């Protein structure tokens, strides 16, 4: 696939999966895909979800040490009671650290803290590859 190419599959009108190449445009493509279902979300939730998707995909790019042939998998499901986002990459994973704001210089270390502040629940599953999931309650 060329740089920035993505493939998607629509599971229903309110859920989809997207395969992303590990490129500088991956987070943008993930946000664009979320836009397809964001009309079902209130403005605040759509903005928080867009930020969180960007953060999780960017973390995969920065920390998973992916080759050009490996892929990042994004899944989004909009349900009546919640929005669920999942990002999977074949990287080695990471050790989630204490959730505190990053370096005051703004250089890094804010990712998991931002995810924790913007979502209602989140976690990491290392059972097969690295799977970061998060949920947003829909009031």
Tab-separated table of N, CA, C and O in Angstrom:
chain	number	residue	atom	x	y	z
A	1	UNK	N	0.827	-1.175	0.000
A	1	UNK	CA	0.000	0.000	0.000
A	1	UNK	C	0.875	1.243	0.000
A	1	UNK	O	1.859	1.279	0.704
A	2	UNK	N	0.502	2.270	-0.713
A	2	UNK	CA	1.276	3.492	-0.686
A	2	UNK	C	1.147	4.201	0.652
A	2	UNK	O	0.237	3.933	1.421
A	3	UNK	N	2.091	5.129	0.909
A	3	UNK	CA	2.072	5.898	2.138
A	3	UNK	C	0.700	6.529	2.340
A	3	UNK	O	0.144	7.152	1.449
A	4	UNK	N	0.147	6.324	3.545
A	4	UNK	CA	-1.121	6.941	3.864
A	4	UNK	C	-2.342	6.152	3.437
A	4	UNK	O	-3.454	6.572	3.677
A	5	UNK	N	-2.154	5.016	2.786
A	5	UNK	CA	-3.304	4.247	2.324
A	5	UNK	C	-3.986	3.569	3.506
A	5	UNK	O	-3.353	3.161	4.455
A	6	UNK	N	-5.289	3.478	3.437
A	6	UNK	CA	-6.062	2.825	4.480
A	6	UNK	C	-7.171	2.028	3.820
A	6	UNK	O	-7.642	2.380	2.749
A	7	UNK	N	-7.536	0.942	4.454
A	7	UNK	CA	-8.674	0.172	3.978
A	7	UNK	C	-9.677	0.103	5.110
A	7	UNK	O	-9.314	0.071	6.278
A	8	UNK	N	-10.940	0.095	4.761
A	8	UNK	CA	-11.954	0.058	5.807
A	8	UNK	C	-13.024	-0.948	5.458
A	8	UNK	O	-13.199	-1.333	4.314
A	9	UNK	N	-13.725	-1.361	6.491
A	9	UNK	CA	-14.903	-2.192	6.296
A	9	UNK	C	-15.974	-1.665	7.234
A	9	UNK	O	-15.713	-1.366	8.389
A	10	UNK	N	-17.159	-1.492	6.706
A	10	UNK	CA	-18.284	-1.001	7.493
A	10	UNK	C	-19.041	-2.211	8.000
A	10	UNK	O	-19.460	-3.058	7.226
A	11	UNK	N	-19.176	-2.303	9.309
A	11	UNK	CA	-19.891	-3.414	9.907
A	11	UNK	C	-21.381	-3.119	9.999
A	11	UNK	O	-22.207	-3.995	9.906
A	12	UNK	N	-21.715	-1.865	10.212
A	12	UNK	CA	-23.093	-1.393	10.228
A	12	UNK	C	-23.023	0.115	10.077
A	12	UNK	O	-21.940	0.682	9.980
A	13	UNK	N	-24.155	0.761	10.075
A	13	UNK	CA	-24.171	2.215	9.904
A	13	UNK	C	-23.466	2.917	11.048
A	13	UNK	O	-23.044	4.057	10.908
A	14	UNK	N	-23.306	2.233	12.183
A	14	UNK	CA	-22.710	2.881	13.337
A	14	UNK	C	-21.458	2.177	13.871
A	14	UNK	O	-21.053	2.402	14.996
A	15	UNK	N	-20.822	1.346	13.061
A	15	UNK	CA	-19.549	0.769	13.468
A	15	UNK	C	-18.713	0.457	12.233
A	15	UNK	O	-19.244	0.237	11.149
A	16	UNK	N	-17.405	0.495	12.429
A	16	UNK	CA	-16.501	0.199	11.317
A	16	UNK	C	-15.142	-0.240	11.836
A	16	UNK	O	-14.819	-0.063	13.006
A	17	UNK	N	-14.384	-0.815	10.929
A	17	UNK	CA	-12.984	-1.168	11.162
A	17	UNK	C	-12.174	-0.499	10.070
A	17	UNK	O	-12.605	-0.428	8.922
A	18	UNK	N	-10.990	-0.045	10.436
A	18	UNK	CA	-10.115	0.628	9.495
A	18	UNK	C	-8.703	0.095	9.686
A	18	UNK	O	-8.226	-0.019	10.814
A	19	UNK	N	-8.056	-0.265	8.588
A	19	UNK	CA	-6.673	-0.710	8.616
A	19	UNK	C	-5.801	0.433	8.142
A	19	UNK	O	-6.005	0.953	7.043
A	20	UNK	N	-4.849	0.820	8.978
A	20	UNK	CA	-3.994	1.962	8.696
A	20	UNK	C	-2.542	1.537	8.495
A	20	UNK	O	-2.049	0.674	9.215
A	21	UNK	N	-1.885	2.156	7.544
A	21	UNK	CA	-0.449	1.948	7.402
A	21	UNK	C	0.239	2.818	8.454
A	21	UNK	O	-0.282	3.864	8.840
A	22	UNK	N	1.389	2.409	8.929
A	22	UNK	CA	2.103	3.219	9.919
A	22	UNK	C	2.789	4.414	9.240
A	22	UNK	O	3.980	4.387	8.946
A	23	UNK	N	2.001	5.436	8.962
A	23	UNK	CA	2.508	6.611	8.249
A	23	UNK	C	2.127	7.877	8.990
A	23	UNK	O	1.302	7.857	9.891
A	24	UNK	N	2.692	8.978	8.573
A	24	UNK	CA	2.430	10.267	9.228
A	24	UNK	C	0.983	10.706	9.072
A	24	UNK	O	0.526	11.588	9.797
A	25	UNK	N	0.225	10.104	8.175
A	25	UNK	CA	-1.175	10.489	7.974
A	25	UNK	C	-2.164	9.570	8.695
A	25	UNK	O	-3.374	9.774	8.599
A	26	UNK	N	-1.670	8.578	9.417
A	26	UNK	CA	-2.559	7.587	10.036
A	26	UNK	C	-3.560	8.223	11.002
A	26	UNK	O	-4.753	7.892	10.981
A	27	UNK	N	-3.119	9.124	11.857
A	27	UNK	CA	-4.034	9.746	12.823
A	27	UNK	C	-5.098	10.587	12.103
A	27	UNK	O	-6.268	10.591	12.490
A	28	UNK	N	-4.689	11.283	11.052
A	28	UNK	CA	-5.638	12.076	10.267
A	28	UNK	C	-6.691	11.178	9.631
A	28	UNK	O	-7.885	11.482	9.644
A	29	UNK	N	-6.263	10.046	9.083
A	29	UNK	CA	-7.199	9.101	8.467
A	29	UNK	C	-8.156	8.528	9.501
A	29	UNK	O	-9.349	8.343	9.221
A	30	UNK	N	-7.652	8.268	10.703
A	30	UNK	CA	-8.511	7.748	11.769
A	30	UNK	C	-9.566	8.777	12.164
A	30	UNK	O	-10.741	8.441	12.322
A	31	UNK	N	-9.163	10.040	12.304
A	31	UNK	CA	-10.132	11.100	12.634
A	31	UNK	C	-11.159	11.268	11.517
A	31	UNK	O	-12.348	11.453	11.777
A	32	UNK	N	-10.709	11.192	10.278
A	32	UNK	CA	-11.624	11.325	9.135
A	32	UNK	C	-12.655	10.193	9.157
A	32	UNK	O	-13.838	10.417	8.916
A	33	UNK	N	-12.226	8.996	9.465
A	33	UNK	CA	-13.149	7.859	9.526
A	33	UNK	C	-14.164	8.050	10.651
A	33	UNK	O	-15.345	7.739	10.487
A	34	UNK	N	-13.720	8.569	11.781
A	34	UNK	CA	-14.642	8.846	12.878
A	34	UNK	C	-15.701	9.849	12.434
A	34	UNK	O	-16.857	9.763	12.838
A	35	UNK	N	-15.331	10.769	11.567
A	35	UNK	CA	-16.276	11.759	11.058
A	35	UNK	C	-17.482	11.140	10.391
A	35	UNK	O	-18.563	11.732	10.371
A	36	UNK	N	-17.332	9.934	9.865
A	36	UNK	CA	-18.447	9.265	9.196
A	36	UNK	C	-19.565	8.891	10.167
A	36	UNK	O	-20.716	8.773	9.767
A	37	UNK	N	-19.228	8.702	11.445
A	37	UNK	CA	-20.248	8.360	12.437
A	37	UNK	C	-20.465	9.479	13.447
A	37	UNK	O	-21.322	9.368	14.312
A	38	UNK	N	-19.707	10.557	13.326
A	38	UNK	CA	-19.796	11.609	14.344
A	38	UNK	C	-21.131	12.344	14.334
A	38	UNK	O	-21.490	12.975	15.325
A	39	UNK	N	-21.901	12.252	13.263
A	39	UNK	CA	-23.218	12.904	13.251
A	39	UNK	C	-24.148	12.264	14.281
A	39	UNK	O	-25.131	12.873	14.681
A	40	UNK	N	-23.825	11.044	14.712
A	40	UNK	CA	-24.620	10.369	15.733
A	40	UNK	C	-24.211	10.777	17.141
A	40	UNK	O	-24.851	10.379	18.106
A	41	UNK	N	-23.131	11.557	17.263
A	41	UNK	CA	-22.586	11.922	18.560
A	41	UNK	C	-22.810	13.401	18.841
A	41	UNK	O	-22.806	14.208	17.917
A	42	UNK	N	-22.949	13.751	20.108
A	42	UNK	CA	-23.037	15.173	20.413
A	42	UNK	C	-21.653	15.799	20.193
A	42	UNK	O	-20.649	15.094	20.104
A	43	UNK	N	-21.629	17.108	20.084
A	43	UNK	CA	-20.405	17.814	19.706
A	43	UNK	C	-19.252	17.556	20.674
A	43	UNK	O	-18.118	17.304	20.255
A	44	UNK	N	-19.523	17.580	21.972
A	44	UNK	CA	-18.475	17.343	22.963
A	44	UNK	C	-17.886	15.948	22.818
A	44	UNK	O	-16.659	15.776	22.815
A	45	UNK	N	-18.742	14.957	22.689
A	45	UNK	CA	-18.268	13.579	22.556
A	45	UNK	C	-17.474	13.399	21.266
A	45	UNK	O	-16.421	12.765	21.263
A	46	UNK	N	-17.929	13.960	20.184
A	46	UNK	CA	-17.207	13.857	18.908
A	46	UNK	C	-15.816	14.479	19.016
A	46	UNK	O	-14.838	13.915	18.517
A	47	UNK	N	-15.704	15.619	19.689
A	47	UNK	CA	-14.397	16.267	19.844
A	47	UNK	C	-13.467	15.462	20.738
A	47	UNK	O	-12.284	15.286	20.420
A	48	UNK	N	-13.993	14.946	21.855
A	48	UNK	CA	-13.158	14.131	22.747
A	48	UNK	C	-12.712	12.852	22.051
A	48	UNK	O	-11.546	12.447	22.158
A	49	UNK	N	-13.622	12.215	21.330
A	49	UNK	CA	-13.283	10.975	20.625
A	49	UNK	C	-12.225	11.226	19.551
A	49	UNK	O	-11.301	10.415	19.373
A	50	UNK	N	-12.324	12.326	18.854
A	50	UNK	CA	-11.335	12.665	17.827
A	50	UNK	C	-9.950	12.844	18.446
A	50	UNK	O	-8.948	12.346	17.916
A	51	UNK	N	-9.880	13.531	19.570
A	51	UNK	CA	-8.609	13.719	20.263
A	51	UNK	C	-8.033	12.389	20.733
A	51	UNK	O	-6.846	12.104	20.547
A	52	UNK	N	-8.870	11.545	21.305
A	52	UNK	CA	-8.408	10.257	21.825
A	52	UNK	C	-7.946	9.342	20.693
A	52	UNK	O	-6.899	8.677	20.810
A	53	UNK	N	-8.689	9.295	19.589
A	53	UNK	CA	-8.254	8.481	18.444
A	53	UNK	C	-6.886	8.944	17.966
A	53	UNK	O	-6.002	8.136	17.721
A	54	UNK	N	-6.708	10.247	17.847
A	54	UNK	CA	-5.410	10.780	17.420
A	54	UNK	C	-4.302	10.347	18.361
A	54	UNK	O	-3.221	9.939	17.928
A	55	UNK	N	-4.569	10.427	19.658
A	55	UNK	CA	-3.550	10.088	20.652
A	55	UNK	C	-3.176	8.615	20.593
A	55	UNK	O	-1.996	8.264	20.600
A	56	UNK	N	-4.173	7.741	20.517
A	56	UNK	CA	-3.883	6.308	20.526
A	56	UNK	C	-3.161	5.889	19.245
A	56	UNK	O	-2.190	5.128	19.292
A	57	UNK	N	-3.616	6.357	18.099
A	57	UNK	CA	-2.947	6.014	16.835
A	57	UNK	C	-1.530	6.577	16.820
A	57	UNK	O	-0.580	5.892	16.422
A	58	UNK	N	-1.359	7.800	17.278
A	58	UNK	CA	-0.019	8.392	17.332
A	58	UNK	C	0.887	7.599	18.267
A	58	UNK	O	2.074	7.396	17.960
A	59	UNK	N	0.358	7.126	19.385
A	59	UNK	CA	1.167	6.292	20.278
A	59	UNK	C	1.621	5.017	19.578
A	59	UNK	O	2.760	4.575	19.771
A	60	UNK	N	0.747	4.415	18.783
A	60	UNK	CA	1.157	3.230	18.012
A	60	UNK	C	2.312	3.574	17.078
A	60	UNK	O	3.286	2.832	16.975
A	61	UNK	N	2.188	4.701	16.412
A	61	UNK	CA	3.241	5.115	15.481
A	61	UNK	C	4.556	5.379	16.193
A	61	UNK	O	5.623	5.009	15.696
A	62	UNK	N	4.494	6.007	17.346
A	62	UNK	CA	5.705	6.410	18.057
A	62	UNK	C	6.359	5.273	18.831
A	62	UNK	O	7.586	5.232	18.951
A	63	UNK	N	5.554	4.364	19.378
A	63	UNK	CA	6.095	3.416	20.339
A	63	UNK	C	6.081	1.955	19.920
A	63	UNK	O	6.721	1.133	20.570
A	64	UNK	N	5.365	1.593	18.857
A	64	UNK	CA	5.241	0.179	18.497
A	64	UNK	C	6.373	-0.307	17.604
A	64	UNK	O	6.487	-1.507	17.365
A	65	UNK	N	7.172	0.606	17.088
A	65	UNK	CA	8.293	0.241	16.216
A	65	UNK	C	7.820	-0.640	15.056
A	65	UNK	O	8.344	-1.717	14.812
A	66	UNK	N	6.808	-0.156	14.339
A	66	UNK	CA	6.201	-0.927	13.257
A	66	UNK	C	7.011	-0.820	11.978
A	66	UNK	O	7.546	0.237	11.656
A	67	UNK	N	7.047	-1.904	11.233
A	67	UNK	CA	7.671	-1.892	9.913
A	67	UNK	C	6.662	-1.359	8.900
A	67	UNK	O	5.472	-1.206	9.198
A	68	UNK	N	7.109	-1.110	7.696
A	68	UNK	CA	6.224	-0.605	6.642
A	68	UNK	C	5.115	-1.590	6.282
A	68	UNK	O	4.084	-1.193	5.753
A	69	UNK	N	5.336	-2.865	6.540
A	69	UNK	CA	4.338	-3.873	6.166
A	69	UNK	C	3.349	-4.178	7.287
A	69	UNK	O	2.335	-4.820	7.049
A	70	UNK	N	3.638	-3.728	8.503
A	70	UNK	CA	2.717	-3.968	9.608
A	70	UNK	C	1.599	-2.928	9.578
A	70	UNK	O	1.746	-1.864	8.986
A	71	UNK	N	0.485	-3.234	10.214
A	71	UNK	CA	-0.683	-2.377	10.151
A	71	UNK	C	-1.245	-2.084	11.540
A	71	UNK	O	-1.097	-2.874	12.467
A	72	UNK	N	-1.916	-0.960	11.630
A	72	UNK	CA	-2.651	-0.557	12.820
A	72	UNK	C	-4.126	-0.785	12.506
A	72	UNK	O	-4.610	-0.371	11.449
A	73	UNK	N	-4.832	-1.429	13.408
A	73	UNK	CA	-6.251	-1.703	13.223
A	73	UNK	C	-7.057	-0.803	14.154
A	73	UNK	O	-6.799	-0.766	15.355
A	74	UNK	N	-8.007	-0.094	13.595
A	74	UNK	CA	-8.900	0.772	14.362
A	74	UNK	C	-10.306	0.201	14.274
A	74	UNK	O	-10.757	-0.166	13.190
A	75	UNK	N	-10.985	0.127	15.404
A	75	UNK	CA	-12.400	-0.258	15.394
A	75	UNK	C	-13.181	0.790	16.184
A	75	UNK	O	-12.714	1.295	17.202
A	76	UNK	N	-14.351	1.118	15.662
A	76	UNK	CA	-15.231	2.095	16.299
A	76	UNK	C	-16.639	1.514	16.299
A	76	UNK	O	-17.110	1.013	15.275
A	77	UNK	N	-17.282	1.587	17.454
A	77	UNK	CA	-18.655	1.110	17.570
A	77	UNK	C	-19.466	2.149	18.345
A	77	UNK	O	-19.108	2.501	19.469
A	78	UNK	N	-20.537	2.628	17.715
A	78	UNK	CA	-21.445	3.568	18.362
A	78	UNK	C	-22.681	2.779	18.767
A	78	UNK	O	-23.374	2.229	17.915
A	79	UNK	N	-22.911	2.711	20.059
A	79	UNK	CA	-24.076	2.016	20.604
A	79	UNK	C	-24.975	3.049	21.271
A	79	UNK	O	-24.544	4.166	21.547
A	80	UNK	N	-26.198	2.695	21.564
A	80	UNK	CA	-27.081	3.670	22.208
A	80	UNK	C	-26.518	4.220	23.523
A	80	UNK	O	-26.720	5.378	23.852
A	81	UNK	N	-25.794	3.376	24.272
A	81	UNK	CA	-25.306	3.792	25.583
A	81	UNK	C	-23.838	4.195	25.621
A	81	UNK	O	-23.391	4.793	26.593
A	82	UNK	N	-23.060	3.879	24.569
A	82	UNK	CA	-21.642	4.219	24.604
A	82	UNK	C	-21.007	4.234	23.224
A	82	UNK	O	-21.547	3.700	22.265
A	83	UNK	N	-19.855	4.864	23.178
A	83	UNK	CA	-18.965	4.839	22.015
A	83	UNK	C	-17.735	4.063	22.447
A	83	UNK	O	-17.152	4.351	23.491
A	84	UNK	N	-17.364	3.057	21.661
A	84	UNK	CA	-16.178	2.253	21.984
A	84	UNK	C	-15.188	2.377	20.838
A	84	UNK	O	-15.555	2.229	19.671
A	85	UNK	N	-13.940	2.643	21.185
A	85	UNK	CA	-12.852	2.757	20.220
A	85	UNK	C	-11.769	1.772	20.625
A	85	UNK	O	-11.430	1.654	21.808
A	86	UNK	N	-11.227	1.071	19.635
A	86	UNK	CA	-10.121	0.162	19.894
A	86	UNK	C	-9.040	0.334	18.846
A	86	UNK	O	-9.341	0.526	17.669
A	87	UNK	N	-7.798	0.287	19.275
A	87	UNK	CA	-6.659	0.369	18.363
A	87	UNK	C	-5.718	-0.780	18.692
A	87	UNK	O	-5.308	-0.951	19.841
A	88	UNK	N	-5.403	-1.568	17.667
A	88	UNK	CA	-4.521	-2.720	17.820
A	88	UNK	C	-3.311	-2.536	16.934
A	88	UNK	O	-3.433	-2.132	15.774
A	89	UNK	N	-2.139	-2.852	17.478
A	89	UNK	CA	-0.937	-2.889	16.658
A	89	UNK	C	-0.107	-4.102	17.069
A	89	UNK	O	-0.262	-4.608	18.176
A	90	UNK	N	0.747	-4.601	16.180
A	90	UNK	CA	1.538	-5.786	16.483
A	90	UNK	C	2.817	-5.488	17.275
A	90	UNK	O	3.678	-6.348	17.412
A	91	UNK	N	2.936	-4.294	17.815
A	91	UNK	CA	4.128	-3.925	18.578
A	91	UNK	C	4.242	-4.709	19.878
A	91	UNK	O	3.339	-5.432	20.285
A	92	UNK	N	5.367	-4.524	20.547
A	92	UNK	CA	5.653	-5.251	21.778
A	92	UNK	C	4.855	-4.772	22.973
A	92	UNK	O	4.885	-5.384	24.022
A	93	UNK	N	4.183	-3.670	22.846
A	93	UNK	CA	3.409	-3.157	23.959
A	93	UNK	C	4.232	-2.192	24.796
A	93	UNK	O	5.323	-1.797	24.429
A	94	UNK	N	3.681	-1.844	25.922
A	94	UNK	CA	4.323	-0.886	26.803
A	94	UNK	C	3.827	-1.119	28.213
A	94	UNK	O	2.850	-1.824	28.437
A	95	UNK	N	4.514	-0.564	29.141
A	95	UNK	CA	4.113	-0.650	30.534
A	95	UNK	C	3.348	0.618	30.888
A	95	UNK	O	3.934	1.693	30.941
A	96	UNK	N	2.026	0.517	31.090
A	96	UNK	CA	1.291	1.718	31.478
A	96	UNK	C	1.864	2.264	32.786
A	96	UNK	O	2.080	1.520	33.731
A	97	UNK	N	2.139	3.535	32.795
A	97	UNK	CA	2.737	4.174	33.962
A	97	UNK	C	1.690	4.941	34.732
A	97	UNK	O	0.559	5.105	34.276
A	98	UNK	N	2.078	5.428	35.888
A	98	UNK	CA	1.155	6.215	36.709
A	98	UNK	C	0.564	7.344	35.881
A	98	UNK	O	1.253	7.972	35.080
A	99	UNK	N	-0.707	7.569	36.076
A	99	UNK	CA	-1.398	8.591	35.305
A	99	UNK	C	-1.216	9.956	35.940
A	99	UNK	O	-1.945	10.353	36.831
A	100	UNK	N	-0.212	10.630	35.484
A	100	UNK	CA	0.018	11.993	35.926
A	100	UNK	C	0.412	12.791	34.699
A	100	UNK	O	0.899	12.229	33.718
A	101	UNK	N	0.186	14.075	34.732
A	101	UNK	CA	0.542	14.891	33.571
A	101	UNK	C	2.004	14.710	33.204
A	101	UNK	O	2.850	14.422	34.058
A	102	UNK	N	2.290	14.894	31.924
A	102	UNK	CA	3.647	14.715	31.414
A	102	UNK	C	4.575	15.838	31.797
A	102	UNK	O	4.291	16.652	32.681
A	103	UNK	N	5.662	15.880	31.134
A	103	UNK	CA	6.699	16.881	31.332
A	103	UNK	C	6.105	18.282	31.148
A	103	UNK	O	5.432	18.550	30.165
A	104	UNK	N	6.359	19.160	32.089
A	104	UNK	CA	5.812	20.518	32.024
A	104	UNK	C	6.274	21.267	30.780
A	104	UNK	O	5.628	22.225	30.355
A	105	UNK	N	7.355	20.815	30.151
A	105	UNK	CA	7.829	21.474	28.933
A	105	UNK	C	6.931	21.155	27.750
A	105	UNK	O	7.050	21.771	26.700
A	106	UNK	N	6.033	20.181	27.924
A	106	UNK	CA	5.111	19.822	26.852
A	106	UNK	C	5.720	18.873	25.840
A	106	UNK	O	5.118	18.569	24.826
A	107	UNK	N	6.903	18.341	26.133
A	107	UNK	CA	7.607	17.489	25.186
A	107	UNK	C	6.957	16.113	25.050
A	107	UNK	O	6.960	15.522	23.997
A	108	UNK	N	6.387	15.587	26.070
A	108	UNK	CA	5.785	14.269	25.967
A	108	UNK	C	5.288	13.778	27.306
A	108	UNK	O	5.386	14.457	28.322
A	109	UNK	N	4.745	12.557	27.304
A	109	UNK	CA	4.278	11.941	28.517
A	109	UNK	C	2.845	12.261	28.894
A	109	UNK	O	2.386	11.899	29.969
A	110	UNK	N	2.116	12.909	28.012
A	110	UNK	CA	0.750	13.314	28.320
A	110	UNK	C	-0.294	12.339	27.781
A	110	UNK	O	-1.462	12.443	28.144
A	111	UNK	N	0.076	11.410	26.931
A	111	UNK	CA	-0.883	10.589	26.205
A	111	UNK	C	-1.878	9.836	27.056
A	111	UNK	O	-3.095	9.988	26.893
A	112	UNK	N	-1.410	8.988	27.963
A	112	UNK	CA	-2.326	8.198	28.776
A	112	UNK	C	-3.128	9.079	29.722
A	112	UNK	O	-4.298	8.803	30.000
A	113	UNK	N	-2.526	10.150	30.190
A	113	UNK	CA	-3.252	11.083	31.051
A	113	UNK	C	-4.414	11.706	30.289
A	113	UNK	O	-5.520	11.815	30.813
A	114	UNK	N	-4.169	12.125	29.046
A	114	UNK	CA	-5.225	12.709	28.218
A	114	UNK	C	-6.335	11.688	27.991
A	114	UNK	O	-7.526	12.000	28.129
A	115	UNK	N	-5.963	10.472	27.658
A	115	UNK	CA	-6.959	9.416	27.434
A	115	UNK	C	-7.787	9.197	28.696
A	115	UNK	O	-9.009	9.099	28.641
A	116	UNK	N	-7.132	9.158	29.843
A	116	UNK	CA	-7.834	8.962	31.111
A	116	UNK	C	-8.802	10.106	31.397
A	116	UNK	O	-9.910	9.879	31.892
A	117	UNK	N	-8.420	11.322	31.080
A	117	UNK	CA	-9.267	12.484	31.345
A	117	UNK	C	-10.443	12.595	30.379
A	117	UNK	O	-11.496	13.105	30.744
A	118	UNK	N	-10.273	12.132	29.155
A	118	UNK	CA	-11.282	12.320	28.109
A	118	UNK	C	-12.287	11.178	28.004
A	118	UNK	O	-13.337	11.332	27.393
A	119	UNK	N	-11.970	10.019	28.564
A	119	UNK	CA	-12.837	8.845	28.429
A	119	UNK	C	-13.463	8.473	29.763
A	119	UNK	O	-13.053	8.957	30.811
A	120	UNK	N	-14.437	7.573	29.706
A	120	UNK	CA	-15.039	7.069	30.936
A	120	UNK	C	-14.358	5.797	31.420
A	120	UNK	O	-14.317	5.537	32.621
A	121	UNK	N	-13.829	5.022	30.501
A	121	UNK	CA	-13.091	3.805	30.819
A	121	UNK	C	-12.080	3.560	29.713
A	121	UNK	O	-12.330	3.887	28.552
A	122	UNK	N	-10.966	2.958	30.059
A	122	UNK	CA	-9.998	2.568	29.044
A	122	UNK	C	-9.104	1.490	29.627
A	122	UNK	O	-9.065	1.260	30.831
A	123	UNK	N	-8.406	0.804	28.750
A	123	UNK	CA	-7.492	-0.226	29.208
A	123	UNK	C	-6.590	-0.687	28.082
A	123	UNK	O	-6.719	-0.259	26.933
A	124	UNK	N	-5.680	-1.574	28.441
A	124	UNK	CA	-4.728	-2.132	27.491
A	124	UNK	C	-4.728	-3.635	27.657
A	124	UNK	O	-4.676	-4.140	28.781
A	125	UNK	N	-4.803	-4.348	26.549
A	125	UNK	CA	-4.785	-5.811	26.539
A	125	UNK	C	-3.570	-6.256	25.739
A	125	UNK	O	-3.413	-5.885	24.581
A	126	UNK	N	-2.697	-7.034	26.366
A	126	UNK	CA	-1.483	-7.514	25.712
A	126	UNK	C	-1.571	-9.002	25.376
A	126	UNK	O	-0.563	-9.628	25.084
A	127	UNK	N	-2.762	-9.602	25.428
A	127	UNK	CA	-2.869	-11.056	25.280
A	127	UNK	C	-2.431	-11.579	23.916
A	127	UNK	O	-2.004	-12.725	23.813
A	128	UNK	N	-2.531	-10.787	22.869
A	128	UNK	CA	-2.092	-11.251	21.554
A	128	UNK	C	-1.131	-10.244	20.932
A	128	UNK	O	-0.046	-10.571	20.525
A	129	UNK	N	-1.549	-9.040	20.852
A	129	UNK	CA	-0.717	-7.931	20.392
A	129	UNK	C	-1.022	-6.795	21.373
A	129	UNK	O	-1.432	-7.056	22.483
A	130	UNK	N	-0.853	-5.572	20.972
A	130	UNK	CA	-1.202	-4.467	21.862
A	130	UNK	C	-2.548	-3.892	21.423
A	130	UNK	O	-2.684	-3.415	20.302
A	131	UNK	N	-3.520	-3.976	22.307
A	131	UNK	CA	-4.869	-3.495	22.035
A	131	UNK	C	-5.224	-2.465	23.102
A	131	UNK	O	-5.313	-2.785	24.291
A	132	UNK	N	-5.389	-1.222	22.682
A	132	UNK	CA	-5.818	-0.150	23.579
A	132	UNK	C	-7.280	0.138	23.259
A	132	UNK	O	-7.629	0.365	22.095
A	133	UNK	N	-8.117	0.094	24.262
A	133	UNK	CA	-9.534	0.345	24.067
A	133	UNK	C	-9.977	1.472	25.002
A	133	UNK	O	-9.353	1.725	26.029
A	134	UNK	N	-11.042	2.124	24.602
A	134	UNK	CA	-11.622	3.147	25.477
A	134	UNK	C	-13.116	3.237	25.197
A	134	UNK	O	-13.587	2.883	24.118
A	135	UNK	N	-13.823	3.703	26.200
A	135	UNK	CA	-15.267	3.873	26.085
A	135	UNK	C	-15.676	5.236	26.600
A	135	UNK	O	-15.108	5.760	27.562
A	136	UNK	N	-16.682	5.776	25.936
A	136	UNK	CA	-17.290	7.044	26.299
A	136	UNK	C	-18.766	6.759	26.547
A	136	UNK	O	-19.441	6.243	25.658
A	137	UNK	N	-19.269	7.103	27.718
A	137	UNK	CA	-20.704	6.946	27.985
A	137	UNK	C	-21.475	7.987	27.179
A	137	UNK	O	-21.025	9.118	27.012
A	138	UNK	N	-22.617	7.565	26.679
A	138	UNK	CA	-23.522	8.489	25.983
A	138	UNK	C	-24.713	8.717	26.892
A	138	UNK	O	-25.474	7.801	27.147
A	139	UNK	N	-24.862	9.912	27.383
A	139	UNK	CA	-25.938	10.219	28.327
A	139	UNK	C	-27.278	10.190	27.635
A	139	UNK	O	-27.416	10.567	26.510
